[in-house]
Short mmCIF file of C-alpha atoms in Angstrom, two decimals:
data_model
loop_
_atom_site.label_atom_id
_atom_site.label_comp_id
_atom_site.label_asym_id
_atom_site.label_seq_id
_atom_site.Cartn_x
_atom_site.Cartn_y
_atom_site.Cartn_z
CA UNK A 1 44.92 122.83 23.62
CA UNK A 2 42.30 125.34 23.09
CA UNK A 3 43.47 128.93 23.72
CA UNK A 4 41.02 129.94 26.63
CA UNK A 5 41.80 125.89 27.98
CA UNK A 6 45.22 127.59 29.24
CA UNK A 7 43.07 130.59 31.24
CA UNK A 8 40.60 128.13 32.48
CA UNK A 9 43.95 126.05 33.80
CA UNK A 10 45.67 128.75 35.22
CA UNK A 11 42.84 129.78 36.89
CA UNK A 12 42.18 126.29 38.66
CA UNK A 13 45.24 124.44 38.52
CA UNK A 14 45.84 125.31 42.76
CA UNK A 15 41.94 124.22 43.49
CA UNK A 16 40.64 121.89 41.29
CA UNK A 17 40.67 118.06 42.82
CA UNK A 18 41.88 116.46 39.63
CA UNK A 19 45.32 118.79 39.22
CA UNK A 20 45.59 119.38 43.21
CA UNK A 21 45.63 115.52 44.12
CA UNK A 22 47.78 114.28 40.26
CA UNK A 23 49.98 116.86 41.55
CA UNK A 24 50.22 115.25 45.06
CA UNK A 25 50.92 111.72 43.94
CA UNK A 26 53.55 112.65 41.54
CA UNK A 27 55.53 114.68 44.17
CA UNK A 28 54.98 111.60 46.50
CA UNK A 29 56.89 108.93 44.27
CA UNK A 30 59.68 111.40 43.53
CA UNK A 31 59.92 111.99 47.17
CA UNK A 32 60.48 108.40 47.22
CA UNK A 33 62.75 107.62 45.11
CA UNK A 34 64.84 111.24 46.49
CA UNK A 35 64.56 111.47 49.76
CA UNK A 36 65.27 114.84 50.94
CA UNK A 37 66.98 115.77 47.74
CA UNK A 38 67.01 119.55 46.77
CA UNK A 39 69.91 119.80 43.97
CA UNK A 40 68.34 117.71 41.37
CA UNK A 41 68.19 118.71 38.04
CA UNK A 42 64.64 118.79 36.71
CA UNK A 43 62.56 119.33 33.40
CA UNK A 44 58.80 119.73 33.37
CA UNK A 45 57.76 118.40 29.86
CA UNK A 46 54.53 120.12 29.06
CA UNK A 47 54.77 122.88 31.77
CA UNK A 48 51.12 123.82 30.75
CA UNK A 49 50.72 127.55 33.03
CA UNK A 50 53.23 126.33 35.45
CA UNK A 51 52.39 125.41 39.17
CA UNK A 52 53.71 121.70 39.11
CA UNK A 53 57.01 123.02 37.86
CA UNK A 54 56.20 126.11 40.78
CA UNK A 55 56.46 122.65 43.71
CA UNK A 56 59.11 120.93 42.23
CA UNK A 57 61.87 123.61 42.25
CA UNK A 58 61.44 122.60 45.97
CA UNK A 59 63.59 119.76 45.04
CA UNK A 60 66.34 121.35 43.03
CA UNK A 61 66.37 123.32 39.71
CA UNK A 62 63.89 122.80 37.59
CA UNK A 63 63.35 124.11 34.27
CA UNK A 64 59.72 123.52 31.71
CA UNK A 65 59.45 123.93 28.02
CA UNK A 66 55.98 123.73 26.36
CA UNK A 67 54.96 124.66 23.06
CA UNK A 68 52.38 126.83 23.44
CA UNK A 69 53.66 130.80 24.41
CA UNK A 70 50.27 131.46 25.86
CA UNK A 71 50.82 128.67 28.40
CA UNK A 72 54.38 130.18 28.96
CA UNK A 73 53.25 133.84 29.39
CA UNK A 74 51.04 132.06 32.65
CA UNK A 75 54.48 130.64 33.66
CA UNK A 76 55.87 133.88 34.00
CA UNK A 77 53.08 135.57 36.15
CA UNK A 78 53.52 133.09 38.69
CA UNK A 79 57.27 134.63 38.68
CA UNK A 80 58.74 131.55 36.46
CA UNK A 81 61.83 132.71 34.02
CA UNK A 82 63.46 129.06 33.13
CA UNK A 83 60.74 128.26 30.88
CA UNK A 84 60.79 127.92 26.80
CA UNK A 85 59.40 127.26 23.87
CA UNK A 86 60.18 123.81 22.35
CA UNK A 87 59.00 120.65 20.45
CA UNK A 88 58.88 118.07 22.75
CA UNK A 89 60.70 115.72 20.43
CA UNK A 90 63.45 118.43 20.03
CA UNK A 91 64.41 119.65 23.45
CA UNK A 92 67.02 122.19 23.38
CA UNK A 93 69.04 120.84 25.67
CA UNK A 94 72.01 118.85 26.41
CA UNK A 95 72.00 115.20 26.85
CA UNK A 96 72.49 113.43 30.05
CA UNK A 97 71.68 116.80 31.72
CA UNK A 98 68.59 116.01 33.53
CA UNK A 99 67.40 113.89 36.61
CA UNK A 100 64.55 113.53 36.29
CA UNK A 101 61.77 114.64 33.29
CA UNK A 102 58.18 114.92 34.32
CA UNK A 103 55.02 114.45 31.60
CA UNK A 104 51.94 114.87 33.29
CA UNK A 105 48.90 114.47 30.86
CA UNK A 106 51.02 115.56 28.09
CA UNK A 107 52.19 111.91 25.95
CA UNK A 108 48.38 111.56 24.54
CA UNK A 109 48.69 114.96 22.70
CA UNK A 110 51.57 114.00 20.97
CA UNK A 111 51.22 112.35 17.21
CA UNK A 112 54.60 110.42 18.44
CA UNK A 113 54.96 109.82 22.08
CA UNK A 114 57.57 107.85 21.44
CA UNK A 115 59.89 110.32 19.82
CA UNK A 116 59.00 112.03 22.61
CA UNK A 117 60.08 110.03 24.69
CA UNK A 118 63.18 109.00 23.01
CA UNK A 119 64.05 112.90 23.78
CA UNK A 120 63.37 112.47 27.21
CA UNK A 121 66.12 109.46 27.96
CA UNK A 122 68.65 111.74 25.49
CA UNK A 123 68.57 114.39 27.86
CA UNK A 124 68.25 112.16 31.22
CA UNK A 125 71.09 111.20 32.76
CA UNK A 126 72.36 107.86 33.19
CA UNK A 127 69.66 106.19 35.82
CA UNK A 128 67.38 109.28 35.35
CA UNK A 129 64.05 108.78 36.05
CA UNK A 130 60.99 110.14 33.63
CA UNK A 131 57.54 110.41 35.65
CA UNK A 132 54.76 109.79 33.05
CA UNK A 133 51.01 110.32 34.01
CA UNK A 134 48.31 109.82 31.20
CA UNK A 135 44.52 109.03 30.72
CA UNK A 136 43.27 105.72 30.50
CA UNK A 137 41.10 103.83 28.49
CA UNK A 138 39.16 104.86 25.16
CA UNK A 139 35.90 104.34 26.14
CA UNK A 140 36.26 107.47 28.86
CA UNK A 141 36.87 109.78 25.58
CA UNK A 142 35.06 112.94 26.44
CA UNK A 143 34.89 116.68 26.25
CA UNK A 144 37.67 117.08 27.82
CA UNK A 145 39.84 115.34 25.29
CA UNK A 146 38.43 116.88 22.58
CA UNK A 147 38.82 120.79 23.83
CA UNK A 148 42.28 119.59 24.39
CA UNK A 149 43.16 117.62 21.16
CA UNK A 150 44.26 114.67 22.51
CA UNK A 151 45.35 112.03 20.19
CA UNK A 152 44.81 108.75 22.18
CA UNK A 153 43.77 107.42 25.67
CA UNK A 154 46.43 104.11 26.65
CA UNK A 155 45.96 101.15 28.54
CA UNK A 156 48.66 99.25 30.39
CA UNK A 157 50.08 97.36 27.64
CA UNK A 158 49.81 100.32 24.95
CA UNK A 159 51.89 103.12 27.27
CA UNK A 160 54.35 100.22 28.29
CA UNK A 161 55.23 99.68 24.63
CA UNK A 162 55.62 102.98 24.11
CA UNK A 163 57.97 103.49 26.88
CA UNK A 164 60.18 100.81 25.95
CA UNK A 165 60.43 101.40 22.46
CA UNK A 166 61.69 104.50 23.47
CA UNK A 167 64.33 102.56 24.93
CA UNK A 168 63.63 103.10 28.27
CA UNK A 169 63.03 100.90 31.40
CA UNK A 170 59.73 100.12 33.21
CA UNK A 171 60.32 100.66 36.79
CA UNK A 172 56.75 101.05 37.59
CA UNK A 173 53.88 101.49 36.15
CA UNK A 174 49.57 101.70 37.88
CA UNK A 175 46.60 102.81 37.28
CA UNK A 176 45.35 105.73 39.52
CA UNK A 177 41.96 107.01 39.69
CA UNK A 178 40.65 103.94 40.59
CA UNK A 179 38.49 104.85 43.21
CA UNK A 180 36.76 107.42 41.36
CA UNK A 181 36.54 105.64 37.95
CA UNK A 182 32.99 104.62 38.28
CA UNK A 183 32.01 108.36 39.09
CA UNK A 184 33.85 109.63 36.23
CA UNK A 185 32.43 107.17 33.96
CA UNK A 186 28.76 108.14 34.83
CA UNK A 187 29.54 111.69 35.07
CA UNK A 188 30.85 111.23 31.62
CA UNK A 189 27.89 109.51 30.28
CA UNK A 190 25.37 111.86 31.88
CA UNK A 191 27.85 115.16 30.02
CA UNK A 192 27.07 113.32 26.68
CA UNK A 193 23.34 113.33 27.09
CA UNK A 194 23.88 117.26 27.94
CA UNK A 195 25.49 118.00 25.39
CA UNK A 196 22.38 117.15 22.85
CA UNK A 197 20.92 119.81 24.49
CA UNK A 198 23.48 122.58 25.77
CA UNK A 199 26.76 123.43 24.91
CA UNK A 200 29.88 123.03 26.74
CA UNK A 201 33.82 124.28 26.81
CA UNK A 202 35.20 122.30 29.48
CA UNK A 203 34.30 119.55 32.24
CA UNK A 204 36.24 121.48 34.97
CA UNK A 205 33.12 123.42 36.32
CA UNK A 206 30.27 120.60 35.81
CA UNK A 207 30.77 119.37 39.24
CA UNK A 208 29.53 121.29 42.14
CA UNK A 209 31.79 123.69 43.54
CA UNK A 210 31.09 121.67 46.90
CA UNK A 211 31.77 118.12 45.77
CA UNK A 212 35.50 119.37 45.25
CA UNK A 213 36.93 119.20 48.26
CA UNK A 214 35.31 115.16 48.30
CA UNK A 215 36.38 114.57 45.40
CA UNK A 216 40.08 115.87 46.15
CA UNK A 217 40.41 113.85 49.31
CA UNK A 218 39.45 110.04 47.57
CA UNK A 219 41.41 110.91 45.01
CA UNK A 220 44.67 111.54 47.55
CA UNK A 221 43.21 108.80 49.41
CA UNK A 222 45.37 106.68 46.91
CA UNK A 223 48.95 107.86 48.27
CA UNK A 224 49.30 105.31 50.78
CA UNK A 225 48.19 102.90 48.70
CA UNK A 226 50.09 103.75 45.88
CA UNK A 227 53.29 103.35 47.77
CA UNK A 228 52.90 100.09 48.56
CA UNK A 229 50.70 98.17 45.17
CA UNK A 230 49.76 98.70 42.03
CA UNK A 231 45.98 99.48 41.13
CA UNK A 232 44.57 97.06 38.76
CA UNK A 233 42.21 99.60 36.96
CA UNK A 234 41.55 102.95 37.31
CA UNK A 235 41.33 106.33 34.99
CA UNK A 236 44.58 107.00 34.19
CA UNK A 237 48.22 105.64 34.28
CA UNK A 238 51.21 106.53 36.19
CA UNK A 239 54.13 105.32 35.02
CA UNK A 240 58.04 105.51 36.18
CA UNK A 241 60.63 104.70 33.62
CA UNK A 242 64.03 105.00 33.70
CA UNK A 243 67.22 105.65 31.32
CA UNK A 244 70.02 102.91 31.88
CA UNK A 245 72.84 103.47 34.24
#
């Protein structure tokens, strides 16, 4: 990503109602799948400045590697040490050492996701679980992806081939967003008239600072739902896979 994207991140990540609520529906399917687990092993792929990986050491110890030092030098003012510096398709790590792997909005930077992913299932162990979250559909290509060099947007079909030609198992996959995709495809299409006319580094402060907390709670309004069906549509994917047992 761009270098002041990681400030801008670090600076948001605890308030803004896109990271606050992907942060609470992540949590909530690994809570499901470990009830009241706190010794599993964990690896945040793509730690970015480090507050998911700061919630899930509440389940066990969890480790993050990213590949950008600026990112990891935000890790370690929030107090986090078992972070590093590594290519996500050469983890530096030992396989069948992990529970559970976590890429959150990391896959679509990637030129080969599935390499990537192959790397995740080396290091999972057997019947490990990798929690994938990415953006959805090409026609919401914004600002956003392009300050953070993203290489694709998936749909269903695209991030399920990926995943199992990594030679791991779909255990679940939805989209999420779904409730808020027509506002974030309008809001989208208004920031590209803007940007004829003004110049812009990020999306994260175009909404009003009082629409947050709105926006926050019909995004979590999915949890419920999400534990019980799969969304048909919506702005991005969340995806379970799993390595063999």
């Amino acid at each position: 990503m761009d270098l002041h994207t990681y400030e801008i991140l670090y600076r948001t990540e605890a308030t803004h109602w896109w990271l606050a609520a992907r942060r609470k529906i992540v949590l909530d399917w690994i809570r499901q799948r470990y009830p009241g687990r706190n010794d599993l092993e964990i690896l945040d792929a793509g730690c970015g400045t480090g507050l998911t990986l700061q919630e899930l050491r509440l389940l066990g110890s969890a480790q993050g590697v990213d590949i950008s030092d600026e990112a990891l030098e935000f890790c370690r003012m929030r107090g986090l040490e078992n972070v590093y510096n590594a290519d996500l398709a050469d983890l530096p790590f030992a396989a069948d050492h992990f529970d559970i792997v976590t890429a959150l909005d990391v896959l679509e930077h990637l030129n080969d996701d599935t390499a990537a992913m192959a790397e995740f299932r080396r290091v999972l162990k057997p019947g490990g679980r990798v929690f994938i979250f990415a953006p959805a559909h090409r026609w919401l290509w914004s600002l956003q992806d392009e300050v953070s060099h993203h290489k694709r947007r998936y749909v269903a079909r695209t991030l399920r081939e990926a995943v199992v030609g990594a030679g791991l198992e779909v255990e679940r996959q939805t989209y999420v967003s779904t409730f808020l995709l027509p506002v974030i495809y309008l809001g989208r299409q208004w920031l590209k008239v803007r940007r004829l006319f003004s110049e812009f580094e990020t999306e994260n402060d175009l909404h009003p600072r009082w629409s947050n907390g709105i926006l926050r709670s019909i995004f979590q309004l999915e949890i419920p739902i999400l534990r019980r069906i799969d969304m048909p549509f919506g702005a991005s994917l969340l995806c379970v896979a799993r390595k063999a047992s």
